Tab-separated table of C-alpha atoms in Angstrom:
chain	number	residue	atom	x	y	z
A	1	UNK	CA	-3.366	37.812	28.290
A	2	UNK	CA	0.067	39.881	27.872
A	3	UNK	CA	2.138	39.015	24.911
A	4	UNK	CA	4.773	40.671	23.273
A	5	UNK	CA	6.548	40.261	19.622
A	6	UNK	CA	10.385	41.538	19.363
A	7	UNK	CA	13.706	40.772	17.084
A	8	UNK	CA	15.690	37.834	17.903
A	9	UNK	CA	19.295	37.919	16.074
A	10	UNK	CA	18.008	37.461	12.343
A	11	UNK	CA	14.377	36.123	13.089
A	12	UNK	CA	11.221	37.217	15.408
A	13	UNK	CA	9.944	35.653	18.383
A	14	UNK	CA	7.194	35.971	20.467
A	15	UNK	CA	6.554	35.942	24.508
A	16	UNK	CA	3.484	35.199	25.943
A	17	UNK	CA	2.544	35.297	29.603
A	18	UNK	CA	0.648	31.837	30.469
A	19	UNK	CA	-0.309	33.071	33.991
A	20	UNK	CA	1.058	31.201	37.028
A	21	UNK	CA	1.781	27.564	37.846
A	22	UNK	CA	0.613	25.548	40.884
A	23	UNK	CA	3.455	26.694	42.947
A	24	UNK	CA	2.548	30.272	42.103
A	25	UNK	CA	5.547	30.550	39.930
A	26	UNK	CA	4.977	32.779	36.717
A	27	UNK	CA	4.899	31.020	33.383
A	28	UNK	CA	5.716	32.092	29.882
A	29	UNK	CA	6.026	30.863	26.366
A	30	UNK	CA	8.923	31.837	24.194
A	31	UNK	CA	9.009	30.960	20.516
A	32	UNK	CA	11.636	31.681	18.085
A	33	UNK	CA	12.290	31.581	14.104
A	34	UNK	CA	9.613	33.488	12.602
A	35	UNK	CA	11.035	35.425	9.397
A	36	UNK	CA	9.152	38.561	9.536
A	37	UNK	CA	7.577	40.378	12.656
A	38	UNK	CA	3.982	39.986	10.883
A	39	UNK	CA	4.712	36.299	11.166
A	40	UNK	CA	5.488	36.275	14.728
A	41	UNK	CA	2.617	38.906	15.505
A	42	UNK	CA	-0.087	36.154	14.087
A	43	UNK	CA	1.089	33.536	15.853
A	44	UNK	CA	1.313	35.265	18.981
A	45	UNK	CA	-2.489	36.398	18.249
A	46	UNK	CA	-3.640	32.611	17.899
A	47	UNK	CA	-1.791	31.709	21.342
A	48	UNK	CA	-3.735	34.621	22.876
A	49	UNK	CA	-6.661	33.673	21.131
A	50	UNK	CA	-6.481	29.774	22.568
A	51	UNK	CA	-5.576	31.254	26.100
A	52	UNK	CA	-8.830	33.398	26.205
A	53	UNK	CA	-10.969	30.407	24.884
A	54	UNK	CA	-9.236	27.872	27.335
A	55	UNK	CA	-8.146	25.843	24.604
A	56	UNK	CA	-4.381	26.154	24.885
A	57	UNK	CA	-2.116	23.619	25.069
A	58	UNK	CA	1.519	23.910	26.432
A	59	UNK	CA	3.829	22.586	23.496
A	60	UNK	CA	5.617	19.417	24.218
A	61	UNK	CA	9.206	18.955	24.473
A	62	UNK	CA	9.041	15.778	23.236
A	63	UNK	CA	11.295	14.810	20.249
A	64	UNK	CA	8.946	13.866	17.102
A	65	UNK	CA	11.174	10.593	16.674
A	66	UNK	CA	10.346	9.534	20.260
A	67	UNK	CA	6.860	10.310	19.523
A	68	UNK	CA	7.000	8.300	16.390
A	69	UNK	CA	8.280	5.389	18.080
A	70	UNK	CA	5.459	5.445	20.505
A	71	UNK	CA	3.174	5.570	17.879
A	72	UNK	CA	4.697	3.022	16.279
A	73	UNK	CA	4.159	0.637	19.373
A	74	UNK	CA	0.708	1.281	19.728
A	75	UNK	CA	-0.025	0.416	15.673
A	76	UNK	CA	1.392	-2.759	16.494
A	77	UNK	CA	-2.297	-4.048	17.592
A	78	UNK	CA	-4.330	-1.843	14.981
A	79	UNK	CA	-2.719	-3.130	11.707
A	80	UNK	CA	-1.149	-6.250	10.250
A	81	UNK	CA	2.274	-7.343	10.114
A	82	UNK	CA	2.675	-6.327	6.301
A	83	UNK	CA	1.610	-2.682	6.998
A	84	UNK	CA	3.304	-2.413	10.261
A	85	UNK	CA	6.766	-3.447	8.370
A	86	UNK	CA	5.824	-0.788	6.008
A	87	UNK	CA	5.322	2.160	8.513
A	88	UNK	CA	8.695	0.920	10.655
A	89	UNK	CA	10.411	1.016	7.522
A	90	UNK	CA	9.092	4.521	6.150
A	91	UNK	CA	9.279	5.911	10.099
A	92	UNK	CA	12.732	5.102	10.509
A	93	UNK	CA	14.120	5.251	7.081
A	94	UNK	CA	12.169	8.453	5.597
A	95	UNK	CA	10.662	10.585	8.483
A	96	UNK	CA	13.003	10.049	11.785
A	97	UNK	CA	16.505	10.247	9.561
A	98	UNK	CA	15.169	14.032	8.312
A	99	UNK	CA	12.690	15.506	11.152
A	100	UNK	CA	13.402	13.164	14.442
A	101	UNK	CA	15.331	15.868	16.377
A	102	UNK	CA	12.530	18.452	15.770
A	103	UNK	CA	10.351	18.806	18.967
A	104	UNK	CA	6.581	17.621	18.291
A	105	UNK	CA	5.316	21.186	18.926
A	106	UNK	CA	7.773	23.023	16.652
A	107	UNK	CA	7.191	21.080	13.487
A	108	UNK	CA	5.496	23.613	10.651
A	109	UNK	CA	3.498	22.984	7.592
A	110	UNK	CA	6.686	24.608	5.707
A	111	UNK	CA	8.826	21.603	7.197
A	112	UNK	CA	6.951	18.884	6.071
A	113	UNK	CA	6.481	20.353	2.316
A	114	UNK	CA	10.116	20.658	2.367
A	115	UNK	CA	10.798	17.305	3.181
A	116	UNK	CA	8.130	15.946	0.444
A	117	UNK	CA	9.924	18.093	-2.016
A	118	UNK	CA	13.292	16.690	-1.317
A	119	UNK	CA	12.030	13.042	-1.421
A	120	UNK	CA	10.333	13.824	-4.840
A	121	UNK	CA	13.267	15.863	-6.235
A	122	UNK	CA	15.818	13.366	-5.430
A	123	UNK	CA	13.540	10.322	-6.068
A	124	UNK	CA	14.583	9.091	-2.875
A	125	UNK	CA	10.743	6.930	-2.913
A	126	UNK	CA	8.399	6.519	-5.568
A	127	UNK	CA	5.128	8.731	-5.382
A	128	UNK	CA	3.151	6.165	-3.750
A	129	UNK	CA	5.293	5.947	-0.980
A	130	UNK	CA	6.086	9.838	-0.703
A	131	UNK	CA	2.165	10.010	-0.247
A	132	UNK	CA	2.075	7.135	2.218
A	133	UNK	CA	4.728	9.518	4.415
A	134	UNK	CA	2.428	12.037	4.194
A	135	UNK	CA	-0.490	9.988	5.482
A	136	UNK	CA	1.256	8.358	8.362
A	137	UNK	CA	2.878	11.880	9.742
A	138	UNK	CA	-0.871	13.191	9.425
A	139	UNK	CA	-2.044	9.978	11.231
A	140	UNK	CA	0.365	10.293	13.970
A	141	UNK	CA	-0.070	14.127	14.456
A	142	UNK	CA	-4.115	13.452	14.612
A	143	UNK	CA	-3.090	11.160	17.693
A	144	UNK	CA	-1.088	13.992	19.109
A	145	UNK	CA	-3.588	16.571	18.744
A	146	UNK	CA	-6.089	14.385	20.559
A	147	UNK	CA	-3.543	13.629	23.371
A	148	UNK	CA	-2.890	17.412	24.107
A	149	UNK	CA	0.797	17.028	22.979
A	150	UNK	CA	0.322	19.757	19.850
A	151	UNK	CA	-2.427	22.442	19.453
A	152	UNK	CA	-3.018	21.562	15.952
A	153	UNK	CA	-2.195	18.728	13.283
A	154	UNK	CA	0.012	20.918	10.813
A	155	UNK	CA	0.054	18.052	8.398
A	156	UNK	CA	-3.259	19.067	7.693
A	157	UNK	CA	-1.973	22.265	6.147
A	158	UNK	CA	-0.232	20.380	3.584
A	159	UNK	CA	-1.395	19.334	0.005
A	160	UNK	CA	-0.822	15.261	0.106
A	161	UNK	CA	1.904	14.660	-2.477
A	162	UNK	CA	0.588	14.012	-6.060
A	163	UNK	CA	0.579	10.178	-7.130
A	164	UNK	CA	0.945	9.538	-11.055
A	165	UNK	CA	-0.687	6.579	-12.010
A	166	UNK	CA	1.670	4.208	-13.557
A	167	UNK	CA	0.538	2.953	-17.302
A	168	UNK	CA	-0.639	-0.432	-17.272
A	169	UNK	CA	0.986	-3.145	-19.536
A	170	UNK	CA	-0.894	-6.186	-20.698
A	171	UNK	CA	-0.744	-9.155	-22.923
A	172	UNK	CA	-3.339	-10.032	-25.101
A	173	UNK	CA	-4.809	-13.443	-25.357
A	174	UNK	CA	-2.301	-14.925	-27.907
A	175	UNK	CA	0.672	-13.544	-26.141
A	176	UNK	CA	-0.629	-15.261	-22.796
A	177	UNK	CA	-1.286	-18.493	-24.676
A	178	UNK	CA	2.055	-18.637	-25.910
A	179	UNK	CA	3.441	-17.880	-22.225
A	180	UNK	CA	1.618	-20.445	-20.583
A	181	UNK	CA	2.999	-22.985	-23.381
A	182	UNK	CA	6.595	-21.997	-22.900
A	183	UNK	CA	5.899	-21.974	-18.853
A	184	UNK	CA	4.618	-25.641	-18.824
A	185	UNK	CA	7.864	-27.054	-17.917
A	186	UNK	CA	8.639	-24.580	-15.413
A	187	UNK	CA	8.346	-25.512	-11.800
A	188	UNK	CA	6.249	-22.253	-11.244
A	189	UNK	CA	3.920	-23.150	-14.003
A	190	UNK	CA	0.620	-23.293	-11.564
A	191	UNK	CA	1.593	-19.785	-10.121
A	192	UNK	CA	2.023	-18.374	-13.680
A	193	UNK	CA	-1.602	-20.177	-14.290
A	194	UNK	CA	-3.393	-18.817	-11.265
A	195	UNK	CA	-2.414	-15.603	-11.637
A	196	UNK	CA	-3.539	-15.202	-15.021
A	197	UNK	CA	-6.477	-17.179	-14.657
A	198	UNK	CA	-7.581	-15.587	-11.294
A	199	UNK	CA	-5.574	-12.171	-11.047
A	200	UNK	CA	-4.439	-12.952	-7.479
A	201	UNK	CA	-1.909	-11.097	-6.071
A	202	UNK	CA	1.618	-12.619	-5.850
A	203	UNK	CA	1.575	-12.955	-1.995
A	204	UNK	CA	-2.256	-14.304	-2.298
A	205	UNK	CA	-0.639	-16.951	-4.467
A	206	UNK	CA	2.402	-18.101	-2.690
A	207	UNK	CA	0.281	-18.176	0.778
A	208	UNK	CA	-2.353	-20.303	-1.078
A	209	UNK	CA	-3.378	-23.717	1.341
A	210	UNK	CA	-4.894	-26.411	-0.198
A	211	UNK	CA	-7.659	-26.135	2.749
A	212	UNK	CA	-8.964	-23.456	0.699
A	213	UNK	CA	-9.278	-24.671	-2.549
A	214	UNK	CA	-12.452	-26.437	-3.371
A	215	UNK	CA	-11.641	-28.818	-6.087
A	216	UNK	CA	-14.990	-30.508	-6.133
A	217	UNK	CA	-17.090	-27.318	-6.000
A	218	UNK	CA	-14.431	-25.465	-8.466
A	219	UNK	CA	-13.175	-22.570	-6.574
A	220	UNK	CA	-10.683	-21.336	-4.058
A	221	UNK	CA	-10.601	-18.583	-0.785
A	222	UNK	CA	-8.037	-16.007	-0.082
A	223	UNK	CA	-7.776	-16.652	3.652
A	224	UNK	CA	-4.186	-15.858	4.173
A	225	UNK	CA	-0.785	-14.204	2.387
A	226	UNK	CA	2.915	-14.691	2.201
A	227	UNK	CA	4.516	-11.783	2.999
A	228	UNK	CA	7.636	-10.326	1.325
A	229	UNK	CA	9.953	-11.799	4.287
A	230	UNK	CA	8.610	-15.122	3.687
A	231	UNK	CA	5.652	-15.004	6.702
A	232	UNK	CA	2.388	-16.378	6.277
A	233	UNK	CA	0.067	-13.664	7.315
A	234	UNK	CA	-3.282	-15.436	8.530
A	235	UNK	CA	-5.557	-12.606	6.966
A	236	UNK	CA	-5.404	-10.296	3.800
A	237	UNK	CA	-4.807	-6.614	4.134
A	238	UNK	CA	-8.022	-5.565	3.538
A	239	UNK	CA	-11.706	-6.723	4.301
A	240	UNK	CA	-12.368	-7.083	0.525
A	241	UNK	CA	-9.067	-9.425	0.179
A	242	UNK	CA	-11.094	-11.851	1.866
A	243	UNK	CA	-12.941	-13.438	-1.299
A	244	UNK	CA	-13.689	-16.706	-3.131
A	245	UNK	CA	-12.534	-17.178	-6.637
A	246	UNK	CA	-14.281	-19.546	-9.293
A	247	UNK	CA	-11.644	-21.403	-11.436
A	248	UNK	CA	-12.074	-22.609	-15.100
A	249	UNK	CA	-12.757	-26.183	-15.606
A	250	UNK	CA	-8.916	-26.417	-17.270
A	251	UNK	CA	-7.443	-24.610	-14.148
A	252	UNK	CA	-9.523	-27.118	-11.879
A	253	UNK	CA	-7.922	-30.226	-14.024
A	254	UNK	CA	-4.744	-28.813	-13.615
A	255	UNK	CA	-4.867	-28.405	-9.946
A	256	UNK	CA	-5.648	-31.963	-9.462
A	257	UNK	CA	-2.501	-33.093	-11.731
A	258	UNK	CA	-0.466	-30.664	-9.093
A	259	UNK	CA	-1.865	-31.741	-6.162
A	260	UNK	CA	-0.874	-35.319	-7.100
A	261	UNK	CA	2.785	-33.950	-7.867
A	262	UNK	CA	2.849	-32.286	-4.504
A	263	UNK	CA	1.795	-35.243	-2.541
A	264	UNK	CA	4.449	-37.370	-4.536
A	265	UNK	CA	7.151	-34.762	-3.600
A	266	UNK	CA	6.108	-35.443	0.170
A	267	UNK	CA	6.492	-38.971	-0.027
A	268	UNK	CA	10.033	-38.599	-1.482
A	269	UNK	CA	11.125	-35.825	1.255
A	270	UNK	CA	9.541	-38.017	3.615
A	271	UNK	CA	10.664	-36.139	7.395
A	272	UNK	CA	12.600	-33.608	5.780
A	273	UNK	CA	9.408	-31.827	4.391
A	274	UNK	CA	8.076	-28.713	5.772
A	275	UNK	CA	4.210	-29.114	5.621
A	276	UNK	CA	2.805	-25.868	5.231
A	277	UNK	CA	-0.302	-27.431	3.338
A	278	UNK	CA	0.759	-24.522	0.491
A	279	UNK	CA	-0.506	-25.083	-2.905
A	280	UNK	CA	3.228	-23.386	-4.526
A	281	UNK	CA	6.049	-24.535	-2.814
A	282	UNK	CA	9.886	-26.045	-3.151
A	283	UNK	CA	10.040	-29.776	-3.227
A	284	UNK	CA	10.370	-29.952	0.477
A	285	UNK	CA	7.422	-27.554	0.994
A	286	UNK	CA	9.062	-24.284	1.850
A	287	UNK	CA	7.695	-20.933	0.742
A	288	UNK	CA	8.826	-20.283	-2.939
A	289	UNK	CA	11.226	-17.344	-2.814
A	290	UNK	CA	10.301	-14.230	-4.664
A	291	UNK	CA	13.624	-13.706	-6.261
A	292	UNK	CA	13.502	-16.811	-7.897
A	293	UNK	CA	10.113	-16.480	-9.184
A	294	UNK	CA	10.965	-13.064	-10.278
A	295	UNK	CA	14.001	-14.275	-12.357
A	296	UNK	CA	12.325	-17.180	-13.687
A	297	UNK	CA	9.509	-15.240	-15.212
A	298	UNK	CA	11.925	-12.852	-16.786
A	299	UNK	CA	13.527	-15.857	-18.278
A	300	UNK	CA	10.577	-17.057	-19.934
A	301	UNK	CA	9.156	-13.720	-21.419
A	302	UNK	CA	12.407	-13.736	-23.059
A	303	UNK	CA	12.447	-17.368	-24.265
A	304	UNK	CA	8.570	-16.577	-25.461
A	305	UNK	CA	9.756	-13.588	-27.265
A	306	UNK	CA	6.945	-11.594	-25.652
A	307	UNK	CA	6.985	-7.851	-24.843
A	308	UNK	CA	8.502	-7.405	-21.303
A	309	UNK	CA	5.864	-7.109	-18.518
A	310	UNK	CA	6.084	-7.086	-14.406
A	311	UNK	CA	4.556	-10.414	-12.701
A	312	UNK	CA	2.158	-7.892	-11.350
A	313	UNK	CA	1.165	-7.209	-14.754
A	314	UNK	CA	-0.419	-10.824	-14.914
A	315	UNK	CA	-3.021	-9.646	-12.566
A	316	UNK	CA	-3.693	-6.465	-15.007
A	317	UNK	CA	-3.923	-9.031	-17.856
A	318	UNK	CA	-6.581	-10.933	-16.093
A	319	UNK	CA	-8.802	-7.943	-15.442
A	320	UNK	CA	-8.380	-6.566	-19.002
A	321	UNK	CA	-9.145	-9.681	-20.729
A	322	UNK	CA	-12.330	-10.021	-18.308
A	323	UNK	CA	-13.382	-6.232	-19.227
A	324	UNK	CA	-12.687	-6.633	-22.949
A	325	UNK	CA	-15.595	-9.891	-22.596
A	326	UNK	CA	-18.076	-7.041	-21.385
A	327	UNK	CA	-17.677	-8.874	-17.971
A	328	UNK	CA	-19.343	-6.315	-15.345
A	329	UNK	CA	-16.790	-4.620	-13.714
A	330	UNK	CA	-18.174	-5.317	-10.207
A	331	UNK	CA	-17.573	-8.907	-11.044
A	332	UNK	CA	-13.854	-7.805	-11.869
A	333	UNK	CA	-13.526	-5.955	-8.914
A	334	UNK	CA	-14.810	-8.805	-6.648
A	335	UNK	CA	-11.931	-11.237	-8.466
A	336	UNK	CA	-9.600	-8.936	-7.875
A	337	UNK	CA	-10.448	-8.050	-4.248
A	338	UNK	CA	-10.940	-4.492	-4.610
A	339	UNK	CA	-13.218	-2.495	-2.307
A	340	UNK	CA	-15.156	-1.217	-5.202
A	341	UNK	CA	-15.747	-0.855	-8.747
A	342	UNK	CA	-14.457	2.854	-8.583
A	343	UNK	CA	-10.977	1.285	-8.180
A	344	UNK	CA	-11.240	-1.044	-10.913
A	345	UNK	CA	-12.662	1.401	-13.065
A	346	UNK	CA	-9.949	3.916	-12.569
A	347	UNK	CA	-6.928	1.358	-12.872
A	348	UNK	CA	-8.556	0.390	-16.184
A	349	UNK	CA	-10.206	3.674	-17.399
A	350	UNK	CA	-7.560	3.211	-20.647
A	351	UNK	CA	-9.865	0.282	-22.155
A	352	UNK	CA	-13.202	2.575	-21.406
A	353	UNK	CA	-12.797	4.232	-25.157
A	354	UNK	CA	-12.616	1.167	-27.071
A	355	UNK	CA	-15.454	-0.895	-24.693
A	356	UNK	CA	-17.591	2.155	-25.451
A	357	UNK	CA	-17.358	1.972	-29.127
A	358	UNK	CA	-17.941	-2.018	-29.473
A	359	UNK	CA	-21.007	-1.501	-26.955
A	360	UNK	CA	-22.304	1.098	-29.435
A	361	UNK	CA	-21.807	-1.209	-32.470
A	362	UNK	CA	-23.431	-4.366	-30.530
A	363	UNK	CA	-26.395	-2.725	-29.362
A	364	UNK	CA	-26.693	-1.029	-32.651
A	365	UNK	CA	-26.749	-4.779	-34.494
A	366	UNK	CA	-28.933	-5.641	-31.710
A	367	UNK	CA	-31.662	-3.256	-32.052
A	368	UNK	CA	-31.297	-2.455	-35.593
A	369	UNK	CA	-29.975	-5.697	-36.921
A	370	UNK	CA	-26.655	-3.897	-38.591
A	371	UNK	CA	-23.332	-5.431	-39.289
């Protein structure tokens, strides 16, 4: 297979003979943009090697943006609505805007790395979302490679952006009691109570339906969620998200009273009531607005004079209080809907040193009668 390397303006290029097409016409492949002659020679050698093995794929002229939009269309039947919304948002706003005009076959690891550097340096996205951008590109190019649109997945040659673990802020038992006391008169009290006592995610609590609450047996099941657009999604994001959670007697009693209150609101609203069977809803049955919930939460924290935490930290508070009571991490993982205990232990590793000391003391007391 013949090929040459030559100067092309300020850069270098290679030209390789691909043989003849079905009509007997000679075909050549030219690739520009190499900074040095050596880079062009190495790239040419790879193409010649692939041609000799019969594995060379003629690079596609399709633009990255057009391929990604096709890839997103294919994803519609593979992921749930919430995940698809995230894919669409990241693709259109943080991939296509920067790399969309590049031909699919011309993407390089350096281009991807420079894009990730830009997102990080300019704080365009948080660490988690920059990593999601990389995972999304890698998955999209994996399919492009499988379809023969590219010869290799260049994203596999780029290190995944690092995600720095956020510090977990939680309340202790006394702070939780103080907050719940102040929150008792809030229309969102049941939301706060369930979050603290079950560790459920915000979307899981806002999407919880009465048909999934067994007050007689004292447990509830996670089978649907409410997404950030106020749409009920009929399944959690992961298999581990499908779970049942046992409830304390005090929460069961509170739910009985709460159900009576919902029935009264339903009677008062009459035909205006939107019966979605939601445990937590507005007086006319509609889903709770997340912004209103967040504002109320911040207001109650201030009123109680407590350290400021995020709503999601109530979930962390639940897990932390359980682990401090020496509840087995597997049980905690099951309540939280984690796929395995590794995620749980990694998230709450800050507790391990103190728990080790407490365990050692308790074991010494058991075995040797020490105090």
